[in-house]
mmCIF file of C-alpha atoms and ligand atoms in Angstrom:
data_model
loop_
_atom_site.group_PDB
_atom_site.id
_atom_site.type_symbol
_atom_site.label_atom_id
_atom_site.label_comp_id
_atom_site.label_asym_id
_atom_site.label_seq_id
_atom_site.Cartn_x
_atom_site.Cartn_y
_atom_site.Cartn_z
ATOM 1 C CA MET A 995 166.601 180.042 233.014
ATOM 2 C CA GLU A 996 167.884 183.304 234.477
ATOM 3 C CA LYS A 997 168.448 186.159 232.061
ATOM 4 C CA TRP A 998 171.946 187.641 232.376
ATOM 5 C CA LYS A 999 173.690 190.620 230.913
ATOM 6 C CA THR A 1000 176.689 188.528 229.888
ATOM 7 C CA GLU A 1001 180.096 190.147 230.453
ATOM 8 C CA LEU A 1002 182.862 189.293 227.982
ATOM 9 C CA VAL A 1003 186.041 190.229 229.881
ATOM 10 C CA PRO A 1004 189.813 189.724 229.483
ATOM 11 C CA ALA A 1005 191.126 186.750 231.450
ATOM 12 C CA ASP A 1006 193.307 188.813 233.807
ATOM 13 C CA GLU A 1007 193.912 188.094 237.484
ATOM 14 C CA ALA A 1008 191.052 190.270 238.753
ATOM 15 C CA ASN A 1009 188.488 188.767 236.374
ATOM 16 C CA ILE A 1010 189.667 185.201 237.066
ATOM 17 C CA ALA A 1011 189.098 185.943 240.781
ATOM 18 C CA ARG A 1012 185.579 187.222 240.006
ATOM 19 C CA ALA A 1013 184.821 184.177 237.863
ATOM 20 C CA ALA A 1014 186.093 181.881 240.639
ATOM 21 C CA ALA A 1015 183.807 183.632 243.147
ATOM 22 C CA LEU A 1016 180.830 183.079 240.811
ATOM 23 C CA LEU A 1017 181.724 179.372 240.605
ATOM 24 C CA ARG A 1018 181.851 179.088 244.392
ATOM 25 C CA GLN A 1019 178.357 180.659 244.508
ATOM 26 C CA GLY A 1020 177.071 177.931 242.201
ATOM 27 C CA GLU A 1021 176.991 180.015 239.008
ATOM 28 C CA VAL A 1022 178.436 179.007 235.633
ATOM 29 C CA VAL A 1023 181.006 180.922 233.536
ATOM 30 C CA GLY A 1024 182.746 180.635 230.170
ATOM 31 C CA PHE A 1025 186.506 180.039 230.125
ATOM 32 C CA PRO A 1026 189.277 179.151 227.652
ATOM 33 C CA THR A 1027 191.112 175.841 227.498
ATOM 34 C CA GLU A 1028 193.798 174.735 225.042
ATOM 35 C CA THR A 1029 191.173 172.731 223.099
ATOM 36 C CA VAL A 1030 187.957 174.794 222.957
ATOM 37 C CA TYR A 1031 186.102 177.210 225.263
ATOM 38 C CA GLY A 1032 184.228 175.502 228.103
ATOM 39 C CA LEU A 1033 181.175 176.240 230.229
ATOM 40 C CA ALA A 1034 182.345 175.849 233.837
ATOM 41 C CA GLY A 1035 180.449 174.957 236.990
ATOM 42 C CA ASP A 1036 181.238 173.345 240.353
ATOM 43 C CA ALA A 1037 181.379 169.618 239.477
ATOM 44 C CA LEU A 1038 180.312 168.636 243.001
ATOM 45 C CA ASN A 1039 177.259 170.928 243.151
ATOM 46 C CA PRO A 1040 174.244 169.353 241.398
ATOM 47 C CA GLU A 1041 172.446 172.711 241.045
ATOM 48 C CA ALA A 1042 175.442 174.298 239.336
ATOM 49 C CA VAL A 1043 175.716 171.295 237.006
ATOM 50 C CA GLU A 1044 172.023 171.540 236.156
ATOM 51 C CA LYS A 1045 172.598 175.175 235.166
ATOM 52 C CA ILE A 1046 175.243 173.974 232.679
ATOM 53 C CA PHE A 1047 172.798 171.540 231.072
ATOM 54 C CA ARG A 1048 170.115 174.244 230.881
ATOM 55 C CA ALA A 1049 172.371 176.961 229.439
ATOM 56 C CA LYS A 1050 173.568 174.603 226.671
ATOM 57 C CA GLY A 1051 170.282 172.833 226.077
ATOM 58 C CA ARG A 1052 172.226 169.595 226.510
ATOM 59 C CA PRO A 1053 170.559 166.169 226.721
ATOM 60 C CA GLN A 1054 170.642 164.959 230.351
ATOM 61 C CA ASP A 1055 172.138 161.598 229.396
ATOM 62 C CA ASN A 1056 175.412 163.093 228.125
ATOM 63 C CA PRO A 1057 177.982 163.263 230.980
ATOM 64 C CA LEU A 1058 180.345 166.171 231.670
ATOM 65 C CA ILE A 1059 184.133 166.146 231.912
ATOM 66 C CA VAL A 1060 185.573 167.161 235.306
ATOM 67 C CA HIS A 1061 188.651 169.386 235.130
ATOM 68 C CA ILE A 1062 191.464 169.387 237.702
ATOM 69 C CA ALA A 1063 194.616 171.478 238.131
ATOM 70 C CA SER A 1064 196.791 169.123 240.190
ATOM 71 C CA MET A 1065 197.193 165.375 240.684
ATOM 72 C CA GLU A 1066 196.243 165.910 244.343
ATOM 73 C CA MET A 1067 192.665 166.602 243.240
ATOM 74 C CA LEU A 1068 192.325 163.158 241.612
ATOM 75 C CA PRO A 1069 191.885 160.713 244.569
ATOM 76 C CA ASP A 1070 188.777 162.513 245.785
ATOM 77 C CA LEU A 1071 187.037 162.127 242.398
ATOM 78 C CA VAL A 1072 187.836 158.560 241.285
ATOM 79 C CA ASN A 1073 187.909 155.072 242.818
ATOM 80 C CA ASN A 1074 190.953 152.819 242.402
ATOM 81 C CA PRO A 1075 192.151 154.029 239.008
ATOM 82 C CA PRO A 1076 194.312 151.441 237.188
ATOM 83 C CA GLU A 1077 198.085 151.989 237.331
ATOM 84 C CA LEU A 1078 197.960 152.754 233.604
ATOM 85 C CA ALA A 1079 196.017 155.971 234.351
ATOM 86 C CA PHE A 1080 199.024 157.340 236.236
ATOM 87 C CA LYS A 1081 201.374 156.422 233.396
ATOM 88 C CA LEU A 1082 199.135 158.238 230.914
ATOM 89 C CA ALA A 1083 198.818 161.247 233.232
ATOM 90 C CA GLU A 1084 202.596 161.363 233.525
ATOM 91 C CA ALA A 1085 202.924 161.326 229.731
ATOM 92 C CA PHE A 1086 200.082 163.625 228.621
ATOM 93 C CA TRP A 1087 198.838 165.810 231.499
ATOM 94 C CA PRO A 1088 198.420 168.688 231.627
ATOM 95 C CA GLY A 1089 196.994 168.497 228.112
ATOM 96 C CA PRO A 1090 194.094 167.583 225.802
ATOM 97 C CA MET A 1091 193.365 164.086 227.177
ATOM 98 C CA THR A 1092 190.289 163.000 229.156
ATOM 99 C CA MET A 1093 190.430 159.682 231.027
ATOM 100 C CA VAL A 1094 187.195 157.865 231.828
ATOM 101 C CA LEU A 1095 187.672 156.265 235.261
ATOM 102 C CA PRO A 1096 185.479 154.688 237.965
ATOM 103 C CA LYS A 1097 183.868 157.605 239.796
ATOM 104 C CA SER A 1098 183.904 158.228 243.547
ATOM 105 C CA ALA A 1099 180.746 158.825 245.576
ATOM 106 C CA ARG A 1100 181.617 162.549 245.598
ATOM 107 C CA ILE A 1101 180.606 162.950 241.935
ATOM 108 C CA PRO A 1102 176.869 163.735 241.707
ATOM 109 C CA ASP A 1103 174.777 161.643 239.299
ATOM 110 C CA VAL A 1104 173.895 164.677 237.157
ATOM 111 C CA THR A 1105 177.596 165.291 236.468
ATOM 112 C CA SER A 1106 178.210 161.729 235.247
ATOM 113 C CA ALA A 1107 174.710 161.383 233.735
ATOM 114 C CA GLY A 1108 174.087 158.390 235.959
ATOM 115 C CA LEU A 1109 177.163 156.448 234.747
ATOM 116 C CA SER A 1110 179.485 154.715 237.215
ATOM 117 C CA THR A 1111 182.441 156.438 235.569
ATOM 118 C CA VAL A 1112 183.643 160.030 235.237
ATOM 119 C CA GLY A 1113 185.812 161.717 232.605
ATOM 120 C CA ILE A 1114 188.728 163.622 234.146
ATOM 121 C CA ARG A 1115 190.961 166.136 232.390
ATOM 122 C CA PHE A 1116 193.903 168.288 233.547
ATOM 123 C CA PRO A 1117 194.019 171.141 231.007
ATOM 124 C CA SER A 1118 197.276 172.886 230.120
ATOM 125 C CA ASN A 1119 195.798 176.337 229.439
ATOM 126 C CA PRO A 1120 197.075 178.670 232.213
ATOM 127 C CA VAL A 1121 193.737 180.526 232.535
ATOM 128 C CA ALA A 1122 191.880 177.213 232.962
ATOM 129 C CA GLN A 1123 194.382 176.132 235.604
ATOM 130 C CA ALA A 1124 194.192 179.485 237.425
ATOM 131 C CA LEU A 1125 190.376 179.350 237.485
ATOM 132 C CA ILE A 1126 190.387 175.838 238.978
ATOM 133 C CA ARG A 1127 193.044 176.741 241.573
ATOM 134 C CA GLU A 1128 191.438 180.075 242.490
ATOM 135 C CA SER A 1129 187.970 178.534 242.916
ATOM 136 C CA GLY A 1130 189.359 175.545 244.820
ATOM 137 C CA LEU A 1131 186.871 173.351 242.928
ATOM 138 C CA PRO A 1132 186.944 170.529 240.419
ATOM 139 C CA ILE A 1133 185.195 172.108 237.428
ATOM 140 C CA ALA A 1134 182.636 170.354 235.259
ATOM 141 C CA ALA A 1135 182.813 171.778 231.745
ATOM 142 C CA PRO A 1136 181.385 170.782 228.419
ATOM 143 C CA SER A 1137 182.296 172.761 225.320
ATOM 144 C CA GLY A 1138 180.759 176.245 225.570
ATOM 145 C CA ASN A 1139 178.462 176.017 222.511
ATOM 146 C CA LEU A 1140 174.727 175.550 222.418
ATOM 147 C CA SER A 1141 174.104 171.830 222.133
ATOM 148 C CA GLY A 1142 174.508 170.746 218.495
ATOM 149 C CA ARG A 1143 176.480 173.834 217.368
ATOM 150 C CA PRO A 1144 180.195 173.825 216.505
ATOM 151 C CA SER A 1145 182.428 174.111 219.590
ATOM 152 C CA PRO A 1146 183.708 177.659 220.250
ATOM 153 C CA THR A 1147 187.415 178.212 219.638
ATOM 154 C CA ALA A 1148 187.244 181.940 220.455
ATOM 155 C CA ALA A 1149 185.485 183.865 223.238
ATOM 156 C CA GLN A 1150 183.377 185.746 220.687
ATOM 157 C CA HIS A 1151 181.988 182.434 219.343
ATOM 158 C CA MET A 1152 180.956 181.459 222.832
ATOM 159 C CA MET A 1153 179.313 184.875 223.251
ATOM 160 C CA GLU A 1154 177.241 184.240 220.100
ATOM 161 C CA ASP A 1155 175.804 181.080 221.669
ATOM 162 C CA MET A 1156 175.653 182.039 225.384
ATOM 163 C CA ASP A 1157 174.778 185.762 225.426
ATOM 164 C CA GLY A 1158 172.091 186.318 228.068
ATOM 165 C CA ARG A 1159 172.376 182.756 229.420
ATOM 166 C CA ILE A 1160 175.401 183.074 231.755
ATOM 167 C CA PRO A 1161 176.966 185.925 233.778
ATOM 168 C CA MET A 1162 180.511 185.957 232.390
ATOM 169 C CA ILE A 1163 182.941 184.717 229.731
ATOM 170 C CA LEU A 1164 186.708 184.995 230.296
ATOM 171 C CA ASP A 1165 188.446 185.893 227.035
ATOM 172 C CA GLY A 1166 191.821 184.153 226.847
ATOM 173 C CA GLY A 1167 192.285 184.500 223.084
ATOM 174 C CA PRO A 1168 191.951 181.788 220.440
ATOM 175 C CA CYS A 1169 192.338 178.132 221.465
ATOM 176 C CA ALA A 1170 195.624 176.484 220.503
ATOM 177 C CA VAL A 1171 194.303 173.049 219.465
ATOM 178 C CA GLY A 1172 190.827 173.878 218.137
ATOM 179 C CA VAL A 1173 189.151 170.470 218.597
ATOM 180 C CA GLU A 1174 188.047 168.954 221.904
ATOM 181 C CA SER A 1175 190.170 166.622 224.027
ATOM 182 C CA THR A 1176 190.888 162.978 223.291
ATOM 183 C CA VAL A 1177 188.487 160.854 225.390
ATOM 184 C CA ILE A 1178 189.703 157.385 226.413
ATOM 185 C CA GLY A 1179 188.414 154.612 228.638
ATOM 186 C CA VAL A 1180 191.339 153.301 230.674
ATOM 187 C CA GLY A 1181 191.672 149.575 231.362
ATOM 188 C CA GLU A 1182 194.405 147.616 233.160
ATOM 189 C CA ASP A 1183 196.700 147.297 230.168
ATOM 190 C CA ARG A 1184 195.019 149.125 227.248
ATOM 191 C CA VAL A 1185 192.823 152.095 226.416
ATOM 192 C CA ARG A 1186 189.708 152.453 224.312
ATOM 193 C CA LEU A 1187 189.353 155.565 222.174
ATOM 194 C CA PHE A 1188 185.898 157.194 222.382
ATOM 195 C CA ARG A 1189 186.766 160.566 220.846
ATOM 196 C CA PRO A 1190 189.998 161.375 218.966
ATOM 197 C CA GLY A 1191 191.745 164.666 219.756
ATOM 198 C CA GLY A 1192 195.065 166.418 220.301
ATOM 199 C CA ILE A 1193 196.631 163.428 222.079
ATOM 200 C CA THR A 1194 196.716 161.171 219.038
ATOM 201 C CA VAL A 1195 196.384 157.389 218.674
ATOM 202 C CA GLU A 1196 200.048 157.309 217.663
ATOM 203 C CA MET A 1197 201.020 159.119 220.894
ATOM 204 C CA LEU A 1198 198.887 156.821 223.064
ATOM 205 C CA GLU A 1199 200.399 153.759 221.363
ATOM 206 C CA GLU A 1200 203.782 154.795 222.717
ATOM 207 C CA ILE A 1201 202.368 153.943 226.146
ATOM 208 C CA CYS A 1202 199.919 151.042 225.575
ATOM 209 C CA PRO A 1203 197.692 149.320 222.985
ATOM 210 C CA VAL A 1204 194.716 151.380 221.759
ATOM 211 C CA GLU A 1205 191.326 149.993 220.694
ATOM 212 C CA ILE A 1206 189.293 152.360 218.550
ATOM 213 C CA ASP A 1207 185.615 152.274 219.485
ATOM 214 C CA PRO A 1208 183.476 151.718 216.355
ATOM 215 C CA GLY A 1209 181.507 154.881 217.236
ATOM 216 C CA VAL A 1210 184.550 157.011 216.339
ATOM 217 C CA LEU A 1211 184.128 156.393 212.596
ATOM 218 C CA HIS A 1212 180.686 154.837 212.190
ATOM 219 C CA VAL A 1213 177.080 155.760 212.749
ATOM 220 C CA VAL A 1214 175.701 154.611 216.069
ATOM 221 C CA GLU A 1215 172.321 153.051 215.298
ATOM 222 C CA ALA A 1216 169.355 154.475 217.178
ATOM 223 C CA GLY A 1217 168.706 152.673 220.432
ATOM 224 C CA ARG A 1218 172.159 151.052 220.650
ATOM 225 C CA LYS A 1219 173.843 151.466 223.999
ATOM 226 C CA VAL A 1220 177.120 153.345 223.644
ATOM 227 C CA ALA A 1221 180.120 153.519 225.955
ATOM 228 C CA SER A 1222 180.390 157.283 225.489
ATOM 229 C CA PRO A 1223 177.027 159.009 225.078
ATOM 230 C CA GLY A 1224 178.450 161.930 223.060
ATOM 231 C CA MET A 1225 179.042 159.538 220.137
ATOM 232 C CA LYS A 1226 175.385 159.164 219.351
ATOM 233 C CA TYR A 1227 174.623 162.848 218.856
ATOM 234 C CA ARG A 1228 175.076 164.609 215.530
ATOM 235 C CA HIS A 1229 177.077 167.512 217.051
ATOM 236 C CA TYR A 1230 178.923 170.370 215.430
ATOM 237 C CA ALA A 1231 176.137 170.809 212.961
ATOM 238 C CA PRO A 1232 176.212 174.081 211.102
ATOM 239 C CA LYS A 1233 172.909 175.175 209.559
ATOM 240 C CA ALA A 1234 174.176 174.166 206.120
ATOM 241 C CA ASP A 1235 174.078 170.612 204.802
ATOM 242 C CA VAL A 1236 177.694 169.407 204.982
ATOM 243 C CA LYS A 1237 179.095 166.554 202.860
ATOM 244 C CA ILE A 1238 182.568 165.021 202.880
ATOM 245 C CA VAL A 1239 183.940 164.422 199.386
ATOM 246 C CA GLU A 1240 186.407 161.554 198.762
ATOM 247 C CA GLY A 1241 188.558 161.613 195.640
ATOM 248 C CA SER A 1242 191.284 163.631 193.901
ATOM 249 C CA PHE A 1243 191.222 167.416 193.618
ATOM 250 C CA ASP A 1244 190.598 167.178 189.865
ATOM 251 C CA ALA A 1245 187.548 165.036 190.545
ATOM 252 C CA PHE A 1246 186.410 167.492 193.236
ATOM 253 C CA ARG A 1247 186.723 170.431 190.835
ATOM 254 C CA ALA A 1248 184.712 168.689 188.142
ATOM 255 C CA PHE A 1249 182.062 167.678 190.669
ATOM 256 C CA ILE A 1250 181.781 171.140 192.282
ATOM 257 C CA GLY A 1251 181.407 172.673 188.812
ATOM 258 C CA ARG A 1252 178.154 170.774 188.453
ATOM 259 C CA GLN A 1253 176.916 171.575 191.988
ATOM 260 C CA ALA A 1254 177.671 175.314 191.746
ATOM 261 C CA GLY A 1255 174.787 177.588 192.618
ATOM 262 C CA GLU A 1256 173.416 179.884 195.281
ATOM 263 C CA GLY A 1257 174.586 178.917 198.791
ATOM 264 C CA VAL A 1258 177.046 176.234 197.645
ATOM 265 C CA PHE A 1259 180.418 176.461 199.432
ATOM 266 C CA ALA A 1260 183.592 174.385 199.496
ATOM 267 C CA ILE A 1261 186.150 173.725 202.244
ATOM 268 C CA VAL A 1262 189.423 172.717 200.611
ATOM 269 C CA PHE A 1263 193.188 172.550 201.165
ATOM 270 C CA ASP A 1264 195.582 175.497 200.787
ATOM 271 C CA GLY A 1265 196.044 176.590 197.210
ATOM 272 C CA GLU A 1266 192.884 174.932 195.873
ATOM 273 C CA GLU A 1267 190.476 177.818 196.648
ATOM 274 C CA THR A 1268 191.080 179.914 193.568
ATOM 275 C CA ALA A 1269 190.528 177.065 191.118
ATOM 276 C CA LEU A 1270 186.855 176.660 192.053
ATOM 277 C CA PRO A 1271 183.637 178.243 190.762
ATOM 278 C CA VAL A 1272 182.079 178.515 194.270
ATOM 279 C CA PRO A 1273 183.140 180.420 197.428
ATOM 280 C CA ALA A 1274 185.900 178.240 198.891
ATOM 281 C CA LEU A 1275 187.580 178.398 202.310
ATOM 282 C CA SER A 1276 190.871 176.696 203.056
ATOM 283 C CA PHE A 1277 191.333 174.704 206.249
ATOM 284 C CA GLY A 1278 195.099 174.337 205.845
ATOM 285 C CA ALA A 1279 197.598 172.365 203.809
ATOM 286 C CA GLU A 1280 196.652 168.776 202.964
ATOM 287 C CA ASP A 1281 199.580 167.446 205.011
ATOM 288 C CA ASP A 1282 198.970 169.757 208.019
ATOM 289 C CA PRO A 1283 196.183 168.220 210.141
ATOM 290 C CA ALA A 1284 197.076 170.446 213.120
ATOM 291 C CA ALA A 1285 196.173 173.508 211.036
ATOM 292 C CA GLN A 1286 192.934 171.825 209.933
ATOM 293 C CA ALA A 1287 192.022 171.052 213.571
ATOM 294 C CA HIS A 1288 192.743 174.656 214.487
ATOM 295 C CA LEU A 1289 190.453 176.052 211.764
ATOM 296 C CA LEU A 1290 187.639 173.523 211.317
ATOM 297 C CA PHE A 1291 185.053 174.841 213.783
ATOM 298 C CA ASP A 1292 185.756 178.471 212.800
ATOM 299 C CA LEU A 1293 185.107 177.635 209.156
ATOM 300 C CA LEU A 1294 181.856 175.825 209.918
ATOM 301 C CA ARG A 1295 180.665 178.937 211.783
ATOM 302 C CA GLU A 1296 181.831 181.177 208.938
ATOM 303 C CA CYS A 1297 179.861 179.123 206.396
ATOM 304 C CA ASP A 1298 176.728 179.711 208.476
ATOM 305 C CA GLU A 1299 177.391 183.455 208.701
ATOM 306 C CA ARG A 1300 177.816 183.649 204.939
ATOM 307 C CA GLY A 1301 174.516 181.901 204.364
ATOM 308 C CA ALA A 1302 175.848 178.586 203.110
ATOM 309 C CA LYS A 1303 173.184 176.016 202.271
ATOM 310 C CA GLU A 1304 175.465 173.205 201.096
ATOM 311 C CA VAL A 1305 179.126 172.768 202.063
ATOM 312 C CA TYR A 1306 181.357 170.246 200.289
ATOM 313 C CA VAL A 1307 184.539 169.398 202.195
ATOM 314 C CA ARG A 1308 187.688 167.736 200.866
ATOM 315 C CA SER A 1309 188.275 164.579 202.865
ATOM 316 C CA PRO A 1310 191.249 165.043 205.226
ATOM 317 C CA ARG A 1311 193.952 162.474 206.027
ATOM 318 C CA THR A 1312 193.199 160.477 209.147
ATOM 319 C CA THR A 1313 196.662 160.150 210.658
ATOM 320 C CA GLY A 1314 197.684 162.007 213.837
ATOM 321 C CA ILE A 1315 195.227 164.742 214.821
ATOM 322 C CA GLY A 1316 193.699 164.262 211.342
ATOM 323 C CA LEU A 1317 191.588 161.471 212.855
ATOM 324 C CA ALA A 1318 190.003 164.088 215.169
ATOM 325 C CA VAL A 1319 189.355 166.411 212.228
ATOM 326 C CA TYR A 1320 187.708 163.587 210.258
ATOM 327 C CA ASN A 1321 185.647 162.451 213.285
ATOM 328 C CA ARG A 1322 184.244 165.998 213.790
ATOM 329 C CA LEU A 1323 183.564 166.383 210.084
ATOM 330 C CA LEU A 1324 181.697 163.066 209.961
ATOM 331 C CA ARG A 1325 179.362 164.377 212.658
ATOM 332 C CA ALA A 1326 178.992 167.800 211.048
ATOM 333 C CA ALA A 1327 178.086 165.936 207.857
ATOM 334 C CA ALA A 1328 175.738 163.527 209.640
ATOM 335 C CA PHE A 1329 177.973 160.801 208.086
ATOM 336 C CA GLN A 1330 177.208 161.820 204.478
ATOM 337 C CA ILE A 1331 180.174 160.967 202.240
ATOM 338 C CA VAL A 1332 180.331 161.447 198.467
ATOM 339 C CA HIS A 1333 182.739 159.066 196.674
ATOM 340 C CA LEU A 1334 183.975 160.440 193.333
ATOM 341 C CA ASP A 1335 185.542 158.553 190.444
ATOM 342 C CA GLU A 1336 188.395 160.162 188.501
ATOM 343 C CA SER A 1337 186.014 162.129 186.276
ATOM 344 C CA GLY A 1338 184.252 163.594 189.289
ATOM 345 C CA VAL A 1339 181.109 161.510 189.076
ATOM 346 C CA ALA A 1340 179.597 160.404 192.382
ATOM 347 C CA ALA A 1341 179.304 156.650 192.898
ATOM 348 C CA GLN A 1342 175.735 155.627 193.580
HETATM 349 O O1 LIG B 991 188.367 169.526 225.263
HETATM 350 C C1 LIG B 991 187.379 169.207 225.909
HETATM 351 O O2 LIG B 991 187.204 168.039 226.308
HETATM 352 C C2 LIG B 991 186.333 170.292 226.208
HETATM 353 C C3 LIG B 991 186.990 171.329 227.129
HETATM 354 C C4 LIG B 991 186.035 172.374 227.630
HETATM 355 O O3 LIG B 991 187.640 170.690 228.177
HETATM 356 N N1 LIG B 991 185.163 169.717 226.792
HETATM 357 C C5 LIG B 991 184.299 168.972 226.050
HETATM 358 O O4 LIG B 991 183.184 168.521 226.729
HETATM 359 O O5 LIG B 991 184.466 168.740 224.870
HETATM 360 P P1 LIG B 991 181.887 167.959 226.004
HETATM 361 O O6 LIG B 991 180.912 167.804 227.118
HETATM 362 O O7 LIG B 991 181.507 168.830 224.897
HETATM 363 O O8 LIG B 991 182.302 166.535 225.505
HETATM 364 C C6 LIG B 991 182.547 165.496 226.447
HETATM 365 C C7 LIG B 991 182.549 164.153 225.773
HETATM 366 C C8 LIG B 991 181.143 163.723 225.389
HETATM 367 O O9 LIG B 991 181.202 163.087 224.117
HETATM 368 C C9 LIG B 991 180.782 162.731 226.493
HETATM 369 O O10 LIG B 991 179.849 161.777 226.065
HETATM 370 C C10 LIG B 991 182.139 162.119 226.818
HETATM 371 O O11 LIG B 991 183.063 163.172 226.672
HETATM 372 N N2 LIG B 991 182.166 161.660 228.216
HETATM 373 C C11 LIG B 991 182.152 162.419 229.328
HETATM 374 N N3 LIG B 991 182.150 161.656 230.442
HETATM 375 C C12 LIG B 991 182.143 160.368 230.012
HETATM 376 C C13 LIG B 991 182.096 159.092 230.672
HETATM 377 N N4 LIG B 991 182.038 158.983 232.001
HETATM 378 N N5 LIG B 991 182.089 157.977 229.900
HETATM 379 C C14 LIG B 991 182.138 158.069 228.554
HETATM 380 N N6 LIG B 991 182.172 159.240 227.872
HETATM 381 C C15 LIG B 991 182.177 160.378 228.594
HETATM 382 MG MG1 LIG B 992 180.711 169.420 223.088
#
C-alpha cells in the first residue's frame, strides 16, 4: 500500500474539486455522508476499488455500495430493476437507504464481490452529492473505518483509522444519522431487510411488506451462505469486551455494583449515569432512538480511548431506528447478552 501524508481538509468547493480529480485518477478519498463517513473510489475502476479494500483491510467477499447523485445514473448500473425499486426511490431517496438490485455488466466483480447484484444508494448529504456530480462517477464507498472498527461519524475518527493510507479526507462535520444506511433486497412486491438503518421498517411498511432477514438479529453460523455478506462479520468491535444487558435499571445498578472494577464502563440512558459506581456514558434518552443512533459509534470509540476493558450497555428499544442501534450493538457485543432478574442476578 502507498504511504500518504493524509490531508484533512474542509469540504469546500475547491477541496471537493480536488477530491473529485483524485477519484478520476483512480485514487480513493474520505468523504461525509448523512449516515457515516465513507471511503470513496471510482466504482467502475477495479484498481480503484482494490485500493479501497486494501486501505480498509476489508475481506474481499464483502461487496461495496455504489453511490449515485441522480436517477439518471441508475440505468447504467442495474439490470431491469423491479417497479417497486422506483417507488422506494421516490419515497426515500436521496437518503439512508441502499437497494440491492441485479447488477449491469458495467459493475466490476471486485465491486460486487462476485455477486450478481449491487447495492445502490443516493445519499442526501450535499457534500456527497457534490463529490459524485463533480467527479462524474458512480462512487463505491464502504464506511471509512478500518475493517472491524466502529464506523466513523466524524472526519477526525476517519483520520484515526486512515492516516497515511489515503491522500485526503473531506471534513463535512458530524454525520446527521450516525449509523449506516438501511440495506434491502428488492423483490417484485416486497423487500427483505439485510441491515436496519435510518429508513426504518415502519417507514418501508408504508410502501410494501418487509421480511426481516434472520441475520439482522441472530448469529450467522460459520459456513452458512448469507444473502448479505456484511452480516457474518463481527463489525464495530471496540477493543473492550461489550455486553448488552437486558432488565430494569434497578437490576442493572445492582449488577454493575458487583462487576465494578478497573476498566469496567457502562453505557446507559440519560439521567442514569450518576447513579452508578463505574464510569458511565449516556447514549440518549430511553425513548429517543435517533439520539442513540447518533451517539453509539462515538461512545464505542470513547470507551476505547479511556481504556475500557468491559462495557455493559443498557438494552435499547427496537422500534424505529432503535432496531439499527440494537443490530449494531449486537455485533459490537459479538451477540453476548446478559439477562437480569429483578434483583440484578444474571440468568445462567
Ligand atoms: O451508510 C452507508 O451505507 C455507508 C455510507 C458510506 O454510504 N456505507 C456502508 O458501507 O456502510 P459498508 O461497506 O460498510 O456496508 C455495506 C453493507 C455490507 O454489510 C454489505 O455486505 C452489504 O451492505 N451489501 C453491499 N452490497 C450488497 C449486495 N449486492 N448484496 C447484499 N448485501 C450487500
Ligand atoms: Mg462498514
